[in-house]
PDB file of C-alpha atoms in Angstrom:
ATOM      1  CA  UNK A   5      68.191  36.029 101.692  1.00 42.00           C
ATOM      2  CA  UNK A   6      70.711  36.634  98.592  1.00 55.00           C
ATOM      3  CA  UNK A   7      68.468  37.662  96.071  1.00 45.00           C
ATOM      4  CA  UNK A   8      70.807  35.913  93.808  1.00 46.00           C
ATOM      5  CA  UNK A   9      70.385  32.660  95.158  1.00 45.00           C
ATOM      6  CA  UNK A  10      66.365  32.982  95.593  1.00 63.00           C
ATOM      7  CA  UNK A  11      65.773  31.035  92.422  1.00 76.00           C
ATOM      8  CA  UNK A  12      67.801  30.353  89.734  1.00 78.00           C
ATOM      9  CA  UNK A  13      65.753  32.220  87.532  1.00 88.00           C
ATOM     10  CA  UNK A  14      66.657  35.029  89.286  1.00 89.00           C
ATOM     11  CA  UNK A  15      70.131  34.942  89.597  1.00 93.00           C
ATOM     12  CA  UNK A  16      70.194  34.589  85.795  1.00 95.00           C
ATOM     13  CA  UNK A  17      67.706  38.305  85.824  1.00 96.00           C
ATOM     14  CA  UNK A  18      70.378  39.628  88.188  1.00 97.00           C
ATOM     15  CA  UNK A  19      73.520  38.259  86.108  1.00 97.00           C
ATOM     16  CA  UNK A  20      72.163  39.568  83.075  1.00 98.00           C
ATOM     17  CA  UNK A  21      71.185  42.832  84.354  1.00 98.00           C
ATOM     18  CA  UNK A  22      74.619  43.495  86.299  1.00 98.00           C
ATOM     19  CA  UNK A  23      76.744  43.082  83.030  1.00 98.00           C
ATOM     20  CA  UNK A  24      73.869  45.178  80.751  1.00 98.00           C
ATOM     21  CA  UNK A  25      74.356  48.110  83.818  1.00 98.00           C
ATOM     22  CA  UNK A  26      77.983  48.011  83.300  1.00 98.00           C
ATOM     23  CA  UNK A  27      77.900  48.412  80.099  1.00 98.00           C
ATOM     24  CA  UNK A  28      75.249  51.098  79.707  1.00 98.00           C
ATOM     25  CA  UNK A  29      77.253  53.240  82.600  1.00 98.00           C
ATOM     26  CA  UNK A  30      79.882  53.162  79.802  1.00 98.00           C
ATOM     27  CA  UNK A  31      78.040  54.913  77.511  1.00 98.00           C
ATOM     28  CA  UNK A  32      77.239  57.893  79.654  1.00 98.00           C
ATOM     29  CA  UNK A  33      80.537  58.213  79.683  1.00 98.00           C
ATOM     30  CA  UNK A  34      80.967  57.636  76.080  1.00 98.00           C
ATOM     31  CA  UNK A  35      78.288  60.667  75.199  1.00 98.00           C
ATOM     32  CA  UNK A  36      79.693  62.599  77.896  1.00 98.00           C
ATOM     33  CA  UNK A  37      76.584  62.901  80.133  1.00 98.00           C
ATOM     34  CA  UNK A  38      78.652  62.562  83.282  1.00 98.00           C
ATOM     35  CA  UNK A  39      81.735  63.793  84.854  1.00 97.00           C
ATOM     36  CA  UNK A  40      83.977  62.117  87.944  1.00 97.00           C
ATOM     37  CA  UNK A  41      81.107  59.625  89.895  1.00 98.00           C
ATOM     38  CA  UNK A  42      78.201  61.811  89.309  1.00 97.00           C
ATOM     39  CA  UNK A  43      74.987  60.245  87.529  1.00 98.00           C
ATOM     40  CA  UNK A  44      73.512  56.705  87.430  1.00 98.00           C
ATOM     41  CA  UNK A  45      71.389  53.749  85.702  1.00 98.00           C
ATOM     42  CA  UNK A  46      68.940  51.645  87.451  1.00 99.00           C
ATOM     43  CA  UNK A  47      67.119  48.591  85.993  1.00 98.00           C
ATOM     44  CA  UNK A  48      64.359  46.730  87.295  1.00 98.00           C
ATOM     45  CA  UNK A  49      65.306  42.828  87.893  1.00 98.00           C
ATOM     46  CA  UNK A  50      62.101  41.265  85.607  1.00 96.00           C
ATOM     47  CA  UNK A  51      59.705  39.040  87.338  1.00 94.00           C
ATOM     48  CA  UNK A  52      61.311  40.764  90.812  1.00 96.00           C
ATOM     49  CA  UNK A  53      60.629  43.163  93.557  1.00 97.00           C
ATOM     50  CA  UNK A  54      63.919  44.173  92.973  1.00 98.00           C
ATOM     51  CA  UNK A  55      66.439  46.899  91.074  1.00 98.00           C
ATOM     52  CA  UNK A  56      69.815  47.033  90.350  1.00 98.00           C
ATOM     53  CA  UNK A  57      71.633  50.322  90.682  1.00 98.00           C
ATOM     54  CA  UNK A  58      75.135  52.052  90.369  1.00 98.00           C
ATOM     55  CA  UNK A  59      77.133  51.916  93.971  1.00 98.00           C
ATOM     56  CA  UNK A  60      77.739  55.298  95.232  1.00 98.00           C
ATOM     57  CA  UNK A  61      80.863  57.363  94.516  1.00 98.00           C
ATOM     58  CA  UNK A  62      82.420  54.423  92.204  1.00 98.00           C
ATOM     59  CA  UNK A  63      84.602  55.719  89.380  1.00 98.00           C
ATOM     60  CA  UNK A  64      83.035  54.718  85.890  1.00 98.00           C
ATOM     61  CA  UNK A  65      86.051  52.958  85.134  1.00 98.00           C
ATOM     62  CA  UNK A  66      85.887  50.861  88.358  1.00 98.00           C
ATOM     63  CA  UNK A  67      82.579  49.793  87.717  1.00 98.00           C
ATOM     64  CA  UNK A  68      82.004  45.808  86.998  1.00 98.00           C
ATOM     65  CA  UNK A  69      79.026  43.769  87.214  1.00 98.00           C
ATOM     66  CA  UNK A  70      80.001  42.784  90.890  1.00 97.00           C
ATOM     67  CA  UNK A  71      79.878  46.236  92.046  1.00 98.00           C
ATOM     68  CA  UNK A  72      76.451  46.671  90.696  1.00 98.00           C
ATOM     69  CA  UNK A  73      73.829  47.085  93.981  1.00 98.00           C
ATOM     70  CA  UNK A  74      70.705  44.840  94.003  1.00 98.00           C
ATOM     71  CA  UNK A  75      67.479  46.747  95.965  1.00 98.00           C
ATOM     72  CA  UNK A  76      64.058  46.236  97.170  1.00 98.00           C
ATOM     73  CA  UNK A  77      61.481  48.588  96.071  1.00 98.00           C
ATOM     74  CA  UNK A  78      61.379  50.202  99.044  1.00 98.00           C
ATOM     75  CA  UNK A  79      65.378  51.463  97.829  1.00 98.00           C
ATOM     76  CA  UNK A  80      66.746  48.770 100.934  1.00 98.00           C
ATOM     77  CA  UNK A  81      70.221  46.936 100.210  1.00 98.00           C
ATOM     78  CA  UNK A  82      69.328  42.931  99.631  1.00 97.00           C
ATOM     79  CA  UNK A  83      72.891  42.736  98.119  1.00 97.00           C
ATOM     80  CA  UNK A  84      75.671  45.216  97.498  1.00 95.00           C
ATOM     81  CA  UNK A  85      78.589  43.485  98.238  1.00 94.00           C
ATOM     82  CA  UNK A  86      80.042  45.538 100.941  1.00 96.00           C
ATOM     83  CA  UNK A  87      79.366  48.764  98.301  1.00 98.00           C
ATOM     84  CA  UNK A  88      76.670  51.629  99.182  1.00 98.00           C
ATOM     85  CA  UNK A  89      74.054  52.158  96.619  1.00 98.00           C
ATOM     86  CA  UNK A  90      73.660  55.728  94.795  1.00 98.00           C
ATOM     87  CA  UNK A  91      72.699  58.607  96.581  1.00 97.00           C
ATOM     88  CA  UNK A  92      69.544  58.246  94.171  1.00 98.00           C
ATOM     89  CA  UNK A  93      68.393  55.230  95.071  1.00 98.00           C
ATOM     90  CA  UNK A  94      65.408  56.482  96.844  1.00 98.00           C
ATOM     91  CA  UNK A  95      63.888  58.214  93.945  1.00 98.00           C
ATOM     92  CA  UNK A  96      63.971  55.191  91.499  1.00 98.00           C
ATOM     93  CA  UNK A  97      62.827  53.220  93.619  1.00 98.00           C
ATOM     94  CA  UNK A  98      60.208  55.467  93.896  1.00 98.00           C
ATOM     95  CA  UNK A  99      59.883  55.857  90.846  1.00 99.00           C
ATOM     96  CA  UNK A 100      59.728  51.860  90.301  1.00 98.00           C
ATOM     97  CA  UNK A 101      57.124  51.386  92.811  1.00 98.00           C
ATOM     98  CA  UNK A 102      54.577  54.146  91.333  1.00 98.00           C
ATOM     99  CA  UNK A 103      54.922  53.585  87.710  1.00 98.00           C
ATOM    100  CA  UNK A 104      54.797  49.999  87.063  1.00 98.00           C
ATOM    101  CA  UNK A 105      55.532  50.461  83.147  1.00 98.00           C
ATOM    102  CA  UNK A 106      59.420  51.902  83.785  1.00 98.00           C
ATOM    103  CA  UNK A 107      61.837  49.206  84.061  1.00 98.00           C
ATOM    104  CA  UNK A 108      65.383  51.724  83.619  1.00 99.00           C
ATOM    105  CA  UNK A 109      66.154  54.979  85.327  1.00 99.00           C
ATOM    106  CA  UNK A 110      68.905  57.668  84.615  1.00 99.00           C
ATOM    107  CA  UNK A 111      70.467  60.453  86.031  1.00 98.00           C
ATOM    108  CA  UNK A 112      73.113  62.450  84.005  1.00 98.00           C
ATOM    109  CA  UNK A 113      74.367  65.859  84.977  1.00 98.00           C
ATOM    110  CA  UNK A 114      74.612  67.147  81.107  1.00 98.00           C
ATOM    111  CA  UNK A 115      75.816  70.602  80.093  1.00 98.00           C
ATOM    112  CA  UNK A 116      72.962  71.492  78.398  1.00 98.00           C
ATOM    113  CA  UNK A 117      69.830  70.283  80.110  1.00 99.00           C
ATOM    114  CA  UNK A 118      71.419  70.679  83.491  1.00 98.00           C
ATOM    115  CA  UNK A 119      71.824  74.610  82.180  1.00 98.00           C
ATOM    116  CA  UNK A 120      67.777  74.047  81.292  1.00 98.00           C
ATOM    117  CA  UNK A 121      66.921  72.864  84.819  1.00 98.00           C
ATOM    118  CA  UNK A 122      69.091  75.498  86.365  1.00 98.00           C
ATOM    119  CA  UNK A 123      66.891  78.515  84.563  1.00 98.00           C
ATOM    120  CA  UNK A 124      63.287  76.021  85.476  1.00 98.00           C
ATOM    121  CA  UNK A 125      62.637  76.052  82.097  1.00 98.00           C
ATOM    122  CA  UNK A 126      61.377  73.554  80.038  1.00 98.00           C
ATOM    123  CA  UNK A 127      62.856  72.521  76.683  1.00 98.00           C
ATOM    124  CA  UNK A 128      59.795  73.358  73.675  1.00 98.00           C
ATOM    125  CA  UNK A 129      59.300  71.044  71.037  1.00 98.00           C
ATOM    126  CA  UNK A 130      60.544  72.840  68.431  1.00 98.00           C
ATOM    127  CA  UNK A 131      62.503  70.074  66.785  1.00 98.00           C
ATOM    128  CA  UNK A 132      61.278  66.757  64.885  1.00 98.00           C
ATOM    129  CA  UNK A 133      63.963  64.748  66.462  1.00 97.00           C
ATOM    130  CA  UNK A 134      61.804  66.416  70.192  1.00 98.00           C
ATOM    131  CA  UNK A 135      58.360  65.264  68.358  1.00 98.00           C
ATOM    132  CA  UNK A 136      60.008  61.773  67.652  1.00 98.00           C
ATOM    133  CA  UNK A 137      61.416  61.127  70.775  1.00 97.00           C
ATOM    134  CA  UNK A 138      59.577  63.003  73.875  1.00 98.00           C
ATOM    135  CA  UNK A 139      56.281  64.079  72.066  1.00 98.00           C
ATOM    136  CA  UNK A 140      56.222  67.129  73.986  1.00 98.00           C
ATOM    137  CA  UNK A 141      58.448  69.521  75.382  1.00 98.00           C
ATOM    138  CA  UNK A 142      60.648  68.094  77.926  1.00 98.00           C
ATOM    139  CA  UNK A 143      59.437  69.609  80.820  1.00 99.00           C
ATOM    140  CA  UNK A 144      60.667  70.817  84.358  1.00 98.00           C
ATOM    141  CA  UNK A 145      59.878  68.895  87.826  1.00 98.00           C
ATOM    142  CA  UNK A 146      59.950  70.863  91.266  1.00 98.00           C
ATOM    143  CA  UNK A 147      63.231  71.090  93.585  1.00 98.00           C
ATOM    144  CA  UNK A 148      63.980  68.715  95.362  1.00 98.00           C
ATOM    145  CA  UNK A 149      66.328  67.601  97.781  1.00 97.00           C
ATOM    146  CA  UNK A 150      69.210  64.673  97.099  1.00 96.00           C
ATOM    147  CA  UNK A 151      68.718  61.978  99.640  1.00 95.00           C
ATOM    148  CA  UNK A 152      65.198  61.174  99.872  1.00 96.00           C
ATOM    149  CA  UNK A 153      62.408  59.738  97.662  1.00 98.00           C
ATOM    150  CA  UNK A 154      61.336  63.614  96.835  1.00 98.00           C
ATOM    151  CA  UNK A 155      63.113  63.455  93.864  1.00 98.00           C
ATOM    152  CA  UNK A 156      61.556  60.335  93.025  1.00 98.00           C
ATOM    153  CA  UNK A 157      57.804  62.265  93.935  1.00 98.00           C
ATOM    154  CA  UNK A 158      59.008  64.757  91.752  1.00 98.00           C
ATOM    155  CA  UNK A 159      59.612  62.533  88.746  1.00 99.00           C
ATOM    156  CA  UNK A 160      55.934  60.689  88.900  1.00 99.00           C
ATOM    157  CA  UNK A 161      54.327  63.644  89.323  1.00 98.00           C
ATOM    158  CA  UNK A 162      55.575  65.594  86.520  1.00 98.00           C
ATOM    159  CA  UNK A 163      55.965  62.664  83.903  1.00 98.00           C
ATOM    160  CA  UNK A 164      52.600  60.464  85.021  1.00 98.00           C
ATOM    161  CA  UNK A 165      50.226  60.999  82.086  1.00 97.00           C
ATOM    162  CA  UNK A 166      53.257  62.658  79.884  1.00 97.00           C
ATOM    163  CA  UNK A 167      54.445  61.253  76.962  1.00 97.00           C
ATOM    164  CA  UNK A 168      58.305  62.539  77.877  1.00 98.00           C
ATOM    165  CA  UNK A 169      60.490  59.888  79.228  1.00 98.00           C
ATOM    166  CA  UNK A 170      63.015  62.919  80.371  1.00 99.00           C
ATOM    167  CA  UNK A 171      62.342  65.775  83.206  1.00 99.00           C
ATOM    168  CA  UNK A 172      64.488  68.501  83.730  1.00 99.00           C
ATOM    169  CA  UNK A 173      64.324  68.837  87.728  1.00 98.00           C
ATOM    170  CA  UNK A 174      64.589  72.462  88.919  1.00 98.00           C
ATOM    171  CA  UNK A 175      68.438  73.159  90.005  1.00 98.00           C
ATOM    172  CA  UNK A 176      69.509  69.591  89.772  1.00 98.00           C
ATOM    173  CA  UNK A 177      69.182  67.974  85.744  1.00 98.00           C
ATOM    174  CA  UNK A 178      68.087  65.403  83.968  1.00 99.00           C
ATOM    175  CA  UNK A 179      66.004  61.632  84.669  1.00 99.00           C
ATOM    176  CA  UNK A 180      64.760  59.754  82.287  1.00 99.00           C
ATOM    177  CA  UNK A 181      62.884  56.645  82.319  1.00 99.00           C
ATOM    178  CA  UNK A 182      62.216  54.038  79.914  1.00 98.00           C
ATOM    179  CA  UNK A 183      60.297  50.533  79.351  1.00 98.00           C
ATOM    180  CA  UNK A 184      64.241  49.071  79.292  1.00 98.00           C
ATOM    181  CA  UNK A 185      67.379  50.489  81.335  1.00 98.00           C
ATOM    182  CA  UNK A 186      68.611  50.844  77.549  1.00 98.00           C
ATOM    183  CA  UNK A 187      65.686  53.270  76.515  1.00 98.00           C
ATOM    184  CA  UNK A 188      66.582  55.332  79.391  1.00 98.00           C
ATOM    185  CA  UNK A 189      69.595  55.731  78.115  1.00 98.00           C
ATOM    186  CA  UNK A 190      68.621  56.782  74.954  1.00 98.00           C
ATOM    187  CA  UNK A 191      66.545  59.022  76.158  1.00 98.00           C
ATOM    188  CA  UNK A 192      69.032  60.551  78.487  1.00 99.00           C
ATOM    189  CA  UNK A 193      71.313  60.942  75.103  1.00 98.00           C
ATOM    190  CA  UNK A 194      68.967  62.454  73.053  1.00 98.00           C
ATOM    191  CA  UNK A 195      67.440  64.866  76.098  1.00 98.00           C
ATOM    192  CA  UNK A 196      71.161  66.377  75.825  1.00 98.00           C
ATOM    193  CA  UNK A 197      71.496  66.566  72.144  1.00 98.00           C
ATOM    194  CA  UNK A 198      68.209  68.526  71.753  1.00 98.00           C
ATOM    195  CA  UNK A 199      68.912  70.582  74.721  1.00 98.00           C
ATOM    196  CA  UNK A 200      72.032  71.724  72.952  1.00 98.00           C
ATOM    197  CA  UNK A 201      70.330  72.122  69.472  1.00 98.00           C
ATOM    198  CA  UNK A 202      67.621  74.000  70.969  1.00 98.00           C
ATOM    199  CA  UNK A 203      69.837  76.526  73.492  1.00 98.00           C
ATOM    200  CA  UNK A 204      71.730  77.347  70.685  1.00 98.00           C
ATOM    201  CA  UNK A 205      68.533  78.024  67.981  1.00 98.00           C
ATOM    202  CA  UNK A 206      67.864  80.598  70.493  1.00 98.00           C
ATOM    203  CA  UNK A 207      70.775  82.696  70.683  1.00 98.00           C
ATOM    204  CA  UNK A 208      70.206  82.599  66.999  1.00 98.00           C
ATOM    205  CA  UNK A 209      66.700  83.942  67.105  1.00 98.00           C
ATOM    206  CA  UNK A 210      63.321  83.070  68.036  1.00 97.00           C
ATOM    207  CA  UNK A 211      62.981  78.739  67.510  1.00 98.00           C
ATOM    208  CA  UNK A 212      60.165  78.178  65.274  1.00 98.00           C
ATOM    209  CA  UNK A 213      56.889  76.217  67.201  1.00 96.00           C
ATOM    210  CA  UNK A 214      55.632  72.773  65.871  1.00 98.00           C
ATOM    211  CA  UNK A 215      52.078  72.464  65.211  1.00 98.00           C
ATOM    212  CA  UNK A 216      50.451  70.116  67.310  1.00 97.00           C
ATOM    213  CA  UNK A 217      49.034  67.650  65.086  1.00 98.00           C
ATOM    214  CA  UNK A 218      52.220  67.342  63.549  1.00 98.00           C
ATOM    215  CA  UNK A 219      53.799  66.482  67.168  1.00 98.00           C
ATOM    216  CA  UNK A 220      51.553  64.176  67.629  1.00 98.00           C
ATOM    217  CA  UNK A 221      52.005  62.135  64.048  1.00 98.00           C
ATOM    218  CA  UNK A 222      55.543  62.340  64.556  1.00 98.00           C
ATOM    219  CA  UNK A 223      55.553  60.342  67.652  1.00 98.00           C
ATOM    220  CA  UNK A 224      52.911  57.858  66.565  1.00 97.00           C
ATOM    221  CA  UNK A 225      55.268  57.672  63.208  1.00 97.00           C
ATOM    222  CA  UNK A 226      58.370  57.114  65.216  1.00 96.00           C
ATOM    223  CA  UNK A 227      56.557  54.863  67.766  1.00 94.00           C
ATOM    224  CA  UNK A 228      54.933  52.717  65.432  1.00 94.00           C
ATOM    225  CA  UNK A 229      56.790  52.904  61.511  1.00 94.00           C
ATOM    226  CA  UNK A 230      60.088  53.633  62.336  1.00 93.00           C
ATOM    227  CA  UNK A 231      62.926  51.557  62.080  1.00 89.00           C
ATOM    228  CA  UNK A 232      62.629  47.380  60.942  1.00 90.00           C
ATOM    229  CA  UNK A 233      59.833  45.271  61.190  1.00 82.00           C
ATOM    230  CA  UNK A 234      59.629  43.494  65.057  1.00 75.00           C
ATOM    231  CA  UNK A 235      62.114  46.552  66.018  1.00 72.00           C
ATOM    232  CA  UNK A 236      60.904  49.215  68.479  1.00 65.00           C
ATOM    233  CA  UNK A 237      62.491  52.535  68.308  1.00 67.00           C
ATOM    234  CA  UNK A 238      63.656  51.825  71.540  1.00 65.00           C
TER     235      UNK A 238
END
C-alpha cells in the first residue's frame, strides 16, 4: 500500500515531512557540510513505522519534496517514486528502530570532523559552545562498512546512554541525531564548527580542559534556560 494514501493523517505527516527534508538538505549545503551528492537527512514520519530519506546520488539542487524516499523501519522502499533511497538508509533505520527517542538523522562529510574521524579521535570538550550543545566530547564510533545496518550498530552503540547527538565514525565522518530532523541538523552544524575551533586551538597549543561540573551545568543551562520561554534550544 502507498503509505501516502494509508490515512489521511498520514499523507499530511508525509507531505509535511517531504517539503521540511527539502528544505533542511538545503542547508547542508548552505553551511557547507556536503559536497556533489554525498551526505543525507532522514526524518521519522510521526505516528508511523515509517522514515523519509534523501534518494541516492540526487544533486542537492535536484532535490524536491517528490524525490524524497518514504521507508519502513526495516530501511524497505514503501514509496520512492521510481528513485533509490541513500546508500545510508540501513543505518537510520537502524538507528530509528533501536532508539525510539530520535526522530532526524544526518550524515555530512565535513572538513573538519571528517579530518577527526579519519585520525579516530574524539573531539574534547574544551569549548562552552561543546558543553552547551553535546555535553561531552563528541566521540568516535567503530569502522564500519557503507551498505549495511553496521553503521547504524555503530551509531547506537556509541551514542546509547551519551548525551552527544554527533559521532565521529572511524574513517567515514559525522551522524547526528536529534528529537526533530531539524535538531539533527543543528547538531550536524555545530559538530563542524567546534571541530574547526577545536583543530585549530591545537596547533596553537595545548586546548584548555573544562571541569566537569561546569560541563554538566552548561548543558542543563542550555537545555533548560536558554533561549524564550516555550522555546527549546532545539
Amino acid at each position: 500500500m502507498n503509505a501516502e494514501h494509508s490515512s489521511p493523517d498520514a499523507a499530511t505527516a508525509v507531505a509535511a515531512l517531504r517539503e521540511e527534508l527539502t528544505e533542511l538538505h538545503q542547508e547542508l549545503v548552505r553551511y557547507q557540510l556536503v559536497v556533489w551528492t554525498g551526505g543525507n537527512v532522514s526524518g521519522r514520519v510521526p505516528g508511523q513505522d515509517l522514515f523519509v530519506i534523501k534518494p541516492s546520488g540526487v544533486p542537492y539542487e535536484r532535490l524536491t519534496p517528490q524525490s524524497m524516499v518514504i521507508c519502513d523501519l526495516d530501511g524497505r522502499v514503501v514509496d520512492g517514486g521510481g528513485l533509490q533511497p541513500s546508500s545510508d538508509t540501513a543505518a537510520h533505520a537502524y538507528v530509528y528502530r533501536h532508539m525510539p527517542e530520535v526522530n532526524g538523522v544526518v550524515h555530512t562529510h565535513s572538513t573538519y570532523a571528517c579530518a577527526w574521524a579519519a585520525r579516530g579521535e574524539p573531539v574534547p570538550c574544551v569549548l562552552t559552545a561543546m558543553a552547551d550543545e553535546f555535553g561531552a566530547e563528541i566521540p568516535v564510533g567503530p569502522f564500519a562498512m557503507i551498505g549495511d545496518d553496521s553503521i547504524g550498530r555503530g551509531i547506537v552503540e556509541t551514542l546509547t546512554g551519551h548525551r552527544s547527538p554527533a559521532v565521529l565514525m572511524r574513517n567515514h565522518g559525522p551522524f547526528t541525531i536529534g528529537a526533530s530532523p531539524r535538531a539533527a541538523v543543528k547538531a550536524a552544524v555545530m559538530c563542524e564548527d567546534v571541530a574547526r575551533s577545536v583543530h585549530i586551538a591545537h596547533q596553537l597549543g595545548r586546548p584548555l580542559p573544562i571541569d566537569p561540573q561546569a560541563v554538566d551545568r552548561l548543558h542543563d543551562r542550555y537545555r533548560n534556560v536558554y533561549g524564550q520561554p516555550g522555546t527549546s534550544a532545539q
